[in-house]
């Protein structure tokens, strides 16, 4: 199984985690994920996810002036997003324990 297939299920949680740490714009988010080891991530994957998260009211966006070039859309996590992230972390921890348990046998 390719890493991209595994990542589909957890990308939402990873994106929420990065946005929870700081207000960030789309391109910067892609670069942040790449720096953290997600080298295969591209904007074509992230931008639709950001739109989905905004529709679900897990994040909000605000246009801000950029020191270079056009205005940028910055994303922030909402209280609903923080709750969703906490649920993701709990589910992820439980899943990791189950998978690790299987591989220990």
XYZ file of N, CA, C and O in Angstrom:
420
model
N 0.849 -1.181 0.000
C 0.000 0.000 0.000
C 0.890 1.237 0.000
O 1.854 1.324 0.739
N 0.545 2.181 -0.829
C 1.323 3.413 -0.920
C 1.022 4.326 0.261
O -0.070 4.303 0.819
N 2.006 5.143 0.603
C 1.847 6.085 1.714
C 0.682 7.036 1.462
O -0.047 7.393 2.391
N 0.474 7.449 0.207
C -0.607 8.385 -0.085
C -1.964 7.790 0.259
O -2.856 8.496 0.712
N -2.134 6.483 0.073
C -3.392 5.839 0.418
C -3.591 5.816 1.933
O -4.690 6.034 2.423
N -2.548 5.552 2.672
C -2.629 5.562 4.132
C -2.903 6.970 4.656
O -3.641 7.160 5.605
N -2.297 7.950 4.018
C -2.395 9.336 4.473
C -3.800 9.906 4.330
O -4.207 10.750 5.130
N -4.564 9.444 3.338
C -5.908 9.980 3.101
C -6.758 9.978 4.362
O -7.498 10.919 4.615
N -6.661 8.947 5.166
C -7.476 8.837 6.364
C -7.056 9.745 7.504
O -7.848 10.016 8.400
N -5.821 10.204 7.478
C -5.326 11.000 8.609
C -4.958 12.439 8.243
O -4.631 13.232 9.122
N -5.037 12.781 6.973
C -4.608 14.109 6.540
C -5.408 15.220 7.203
O -4.850 16.246 7.604
N -6.711 15.017 7.354
C -7.558 16.026 7.993
C -7.024 16.357 9.389
O -6.867 17.521 9.750
N -6.727 15.345 10.176
C -6.201 15.559 11.523
C -4.852 16.258 11.503
O -4.583 17.132 12.334
N -4.001 15.883 10.547
C -2.684 16.512 10.446
C -2.806 17.992 10.096
O -2.113 18.835 10.672
N -3.699 18.315 9.168
C -3.908 19.709 8.769
C -4.472 20.510 9.943
O -4.013 21.615 10.224
N -5.449 19.952 10.640
C -6.009 20.655 11.798
C -4.936 20.896 12.860
O -4.900 21.952 13.490
N -4.048 19.929 13.047
C -2.978 20.082 14.043
C -2.058 21.243 13.686
O -1.709 22.054 14.542
N -1.675 21.353 12.426
C -0.797 22.456 12.009
C -1.515 23.791 12.178
O -0.947 24.749 12.705
N -2.779 23.854 11.760
C -3.532 25.109 11.875
C -3.780 25.469 13.341
O -3.818 26.651 13.695
N -3.900 24.471 14.202
C -4.089 24.730 15.634
C -2.850 25.392 16.241
O -2.945 26.138 17.214
N -1.689 25.151 15.653
C -0.450 25.708 16.180
C -0.252 27.170 15.808
O 0.364 27.926 16.555
N -0.775 27.550 14.613
C -0.612 28.947 14.195
C -1.537 29.251 13.028
O -1.928 28.369 12.276
N -1.872 30.523 12.881
C -2.615 30.984 11.718
C -1.686 30.818 10.510
O -0.501 31.162 10.587
N -2.218 30.276 9.415
C -1.347 29.904 8.309
C -2.102 30.019 6.988
O -3.320 29.849 6.958
N -1.399 30.313 5.912
C -2.041 30.351 4.595
C -1.705 29.063 3.839
O -0.794 28.315 4.221
N -2.448 28.787 2.788
C -2.395 27.494 2.105
C -1.020 27.041 1.667
O -0.585 25.931 1.983
N -0.307 27.883 0.929
C 1.019 27.494 0.443
C 1.963 27.223 1.600
O 2.732 26.258 1.586
N 1.881 28.057 2.626
C 2.721 27.878 3.813
C 2.395 26.549 4.494
O 3.290 25.850 4.982
N 1.126 26.176 4.521
C 0.701 24.911 5.108
C 1.304 23.730 4.349
O 1.820 22.785 4.952
N 1.263 23.795 3.031
C 1.859 22.732 2.207
C 3.349 22.608 2.526
O 3.866 21.503 2.729
N 4.042 23.735 2.595
C 5.476 23.719 2.892
C 5.758 23.173 4.293
O 6.708 22.418 4.495
N 4.925 23.546 5.243
C 5.066 23.062 6.624
C 4.934 21.541 6.673
O 5.718 20.853 7.324
N 3.934 21.005 5.988
C 3.741 19.551 5.956
C 4.931 18.866 5.293
O 5.394 17.821 5.768
N 5.441 19.444 4.222
C 6.609 18.865 3.545
C 7.819 18.852 4.477
O 8.552 17.866 4.524
N 8.019 19.936 5.222
C 9.146 20.008 6.157
C 9.016 18.970 7.268
O 10.017 18.531 7.829
N 7.793 18.582 7.579
C 7.564 17.601 8.644
C 7.535 16.170 8.119
O 7.108 15.257 8.812
N 7.957 15.998 6.866
C 8.119 14.653 6.331
C 7.071 14.197 5.339
O 7.176 13.103 4.789
N 6.063 15.000 5.078
C 5.016 14.634 4.122
C 5.404 15.171 2.737
O 4.738 16.047 2.188
N 6.480 14.635 2.176
C 7.047 15.159 0.932
C 6.119 15.048 -0.263
O 6.252 15.808 -1.226
N 5.180 14.121 -0.251
C 4.313 13.898 -1.413
C 3.094 14.821 -1.430
O 2.333 14.807 -2.396
N 2.897 15.622 -0.398
C 1.731 16.518 -0.317
C 1.851 17.616 -1.369
O 2.915 18.207 -1.535
N 0.736 17.891 -2.042
C 0.692 18.970 -3.035
C -0.525 19.851 -2.763
O -1.468 19.438 -2.086
N -0.488 21.050 -3.310
C -1.593 21.986 -3.124
C -2.918 21.430 -3.606
O -3.962 21.713 -3.018
N -2.896 20.646 -4.668
C -4.120 20.067 -5.210
C -4.813 19.133 -4.244
O -6.002 18.844 -4.395
N -4.102 18.664 -3.253
C -4.684 17.840 -2.196
C -5.156 18.706 -1.034
O -6.219 18.483 -0.472
N -4.364 19.708 -0.701
C -4.622 20.526 0.490
C -5.741 21.538 0.286
O -6.605 21.699 1.156
N -5.769 22.227 -0.844
C -6.758 23.298 -1.025
C -8.203 22.802 -0.975
O -9.031 23.417 -0.302
N -8.541 21.693 -1.627
C -9.919 21.183 -1.484
C -10.241 20.777 -0.043
O -11.359 20.976 0.439
N -9.240 20.242 0.661
C -9.444 19.863 2.061
C -9.702 21.105 2.912
O -10.582 21.095 3.785
N -8.981 22.179 2.665
C -9.203 23.422 3.409
C -10.623 23.937 3.182
O -11.285 24.382 4.122
N -11.096 23.868 1.943
C -12.471 24.294 1.646
C -13.473 23.428 2.410
O -14.443 23.938 2.973
N -13.228 22.130 2.441
C -14.119 21.203 3.146
C -14.128 21.503 4.648
O -15.186 21.543 5.277
N -12.957 21.730 5.218
C -12.860 22.025 6.649
C -13.563 23.336 6.986
O -14.182 23.461 8.040
N -13.486 24.286 6.066
C -14.155 25.567 6.294
C -15.677 25.385 6.224
O -16.406 25.941 7.049
N -16.153 24.597 5.284
C -17.594 24.330 5.182
C -18.112 23.607 6.419
O -19.241 23.814 6.849
N -17.271 22.757 6.995
C -17.639 22.024 8.215
C -17.480 22.881 9.464
O -17.704 22.414 10.573
N -17.042 24.118 9.283
C -16.827 25.082 10.361
C -15.759 24.633 11.362
O -15.805 24.952 12.545
N -14.777 23.890 10.872
C -13.662 23.462 11.707
C -12.518 24.471 11.652
O -11.692 24.533 12.566
N -12.497 25.258 10.565
C -11.537 26.353 10.420
C -12.269 27.566 9.851
O -13.358 27.431 9.300
N -11.653 28.720 10.015
C -12.159 29.939 9.383
C -11.020 30.529 8.564
O -9.845 30.173 8.756
N -11.370 31.439 7.676
C -10.334 32.085 6.872
C -10.534 33.591 6.872
O -11.641 34.086 7.096
N -9.434 34.278 6.632
C -9.461 35.740 6.568
C -8.402 36.188 5.566
O -7.257 35.725 5.623
N -8.808 37.056 4.658
C -7.852 37.615 3.694
C -7.017 38.685 4.392
O -7.556 39.539 5.094
N -5.697 38.597 4.193
C -4.788 39.569 4.795
C -3.779 40.014 3.754
O -3.420 39.257 2.851
N -3.311 41.216 3.920
C -2.300 41.753 3.013
C -1.016 40.941 3.151
O -0.644 40.507 4.222
N -0.373 40.777 2.021
C 0.897 40.075 1.974
C 2.017 41.088 1.794
O 1.856 42.056 1.035
N 3.148 40.896 2.446
C 4.267 41.815 2.232
C 4.797 41.724 0.799
O 5.406 42.651 0.297
N 4.535 40.570 0.159
C 4.959 40.378 -1.236
C 3.771 39.855 -2.033
O 3.232 38.820 -1.712
N 3.375 40.551 -3.048
C 2.342 40.046 -3.937
C 0.923 40.239 -3.440
O 0.651 41.088 -2.602
N 0.009 39.391 -3.949
C -1.418 39.546 -3.633
C -1.756 39.165 -2.187
O -0.951 38.534 -1.495
N -2.952 39.544 -1.767
C -3.429 39.181 -0.437
C -3.445 37.653 -0.293
O -3.558 36.925 -1.280
N -3.363 37.195 0.946
C -3.355 35.762 1.226
C -4.526 35.406 2.132
O -4.925 36.190 2.983
N -5.014 34.204 1.961
C -6.112 33.695 2.784
C -5.495 32.895 3.934
O -4.911 31.840 3.725
N -5.629 33.434 5.143
C -5.081 32.781 6.330
C -6.169 31.965 7.022
O -7.309 32.394 7.120
N -5.779 30.810 7.519
C -6.719 29.898 8.167
C -6.422 29.798 9.659
O -5.267 29.781 10.075
N -7.506 29.740 10.440
C -7.432 29.563 11.898
C -8.394 28.454 12.286
O -9.434 28.266 11.645
N -8.078 27.776 13.359
C -8.953 26.714 13.848
C -10.071 27.323 14.705
O -9.860 28.336 15.369
N -11.234 26.720 14.657
C -12.383 27.172 15.447
C -12.511 26.289 16.694
O -11.881 25.230 16.771
N -13.339 26.682 17.656
C -13.584 25.798 18.805
C -14.103 24.420 18.365
O -13.698 23.397 18.919
N -14.959 24.400 17.356
C -15.449 23.121 16.820
C -14.290 22.318 16.226
O -14.234 21.090 16.362
N -13.353 23.002 15.589
C -12.169 22.340 15.034
C -11.274 21.772 16.116
O -10.708 20.685 15.966
N -11.153 22.498 17.226
C -10.343 22.011 18.353
C -10.967 20.735 18.922
O -10.257 19.769 19.212
N -12.283 20.726 19.052
C -12.974 19.519 19.531
C -12.771 18.355 18.563
O -12.505 17.223 18.983
N -12.886 18.631 17.274
C -12.710 17.600 16.257
C -11.289 17.057 16.298
O -11.069 15.846 16.174
N -10.315 17.932 16.490
C -8.915 17.524 16.573
C -8.687 16.638 17.795
O -7.979 15.630 17.717
N -9.300 16.973 18.913
C -9.170 16.153 20.121
C -9.747 14.752 19.883
O -9.158 13.744 20.305
N -10.873 14.679 19.202
C -11.470 13.379 18.870
C -10.550 12.587 17.944
O -10.367 11.388 18.123
N -9.985 13.266 16.956
C -9.055 12.605 16.040
C -7.868 12.026 16.802
O -7.475 10.883 16.582
N -7.289 12.833 17.695
C -6.122 12.371 18.457
C -6.449 11.131 19.274
O -5.653 10.192 19.350
N -7.615 11.130 19.891
C -8.034 9.977 20.688
C -8.207 8.742 19.800
O -7.715 7.658 20.130
N -8.875 8.912 18.669
C -9.080 7.796 17.753
C -7.749 7.304 17.181
O -7.526 6.101 17.039
N -6.864 8.232 16.851
C -5.564 7.869 16.299
C -4.741 7.093 17.325
O -4.127 6.081 16.998
N -4.742 7.546 18.556
C -4.008 6.859 19.617
C -4.535 5.437 19.804
O -3.750 4.486 19.910
N -5.841 5.291 19.830
C -6.444 3.964 19.972
C -6.085 3.056 18.805
O -5.764 1.875 18.998
N -6.131 3.586 17.592
C -5.794 2.793 16.413
C -4.331 2.380 16.439
O -3.993 1.224 16.140
N -3.445 3.300 16.804
C -2.015 2.980 16.873
C -1.758 1.854 17.862
O -0.959 0.952 17.598
N -2.427 1.890 19.016
C -2.257 0.833 20.021
C -2.684 -0.522 19.460
O -2.015 -1.529 19.676
N -3.803 -0.543 18.731
C -4.291 -1.798 18.152
C -3.320 -2.336 17.112
O -3.010 -3.532 17.102
N -2.845 -1.465 16.232
C -1.920 -1.901 15.181
C -0.606 -2.363 15.793
O -0.076 -3.421 15.430
N -0.067 -1.599 16.741
C 1.174 -1.998 17.396
C 1.009 -3.328 18.120
O 1.908 -4.156 18.123
N -0.161 -3.534 18.732
C -0.432 -4.797 19.409
C -0.398 -5.970 18.445
O 0.127 -7.057 18.773
N -0.938 -5.792 17.270
C -0.910 -6.846 16.267
C 0.513 -7.190 15.828
O 0.854 -8.355 15.648
N 1.339 -6.183 15.663
C 2.688 -6.419 15.195
C 3.611 -6.960 16.281
O 4.655 -7.510 15.988
N 3.226 -6.843 17.535
C 4.021 -7.400 18.634
C 3.830 -8.900 18.754
O 4.652 -9.595 19.306
N 2.685 -9.389 18.254
C 2.377 -10.825 18.375
C 3.278 -11.654 17.481
O 3.702 -11.314 16.452
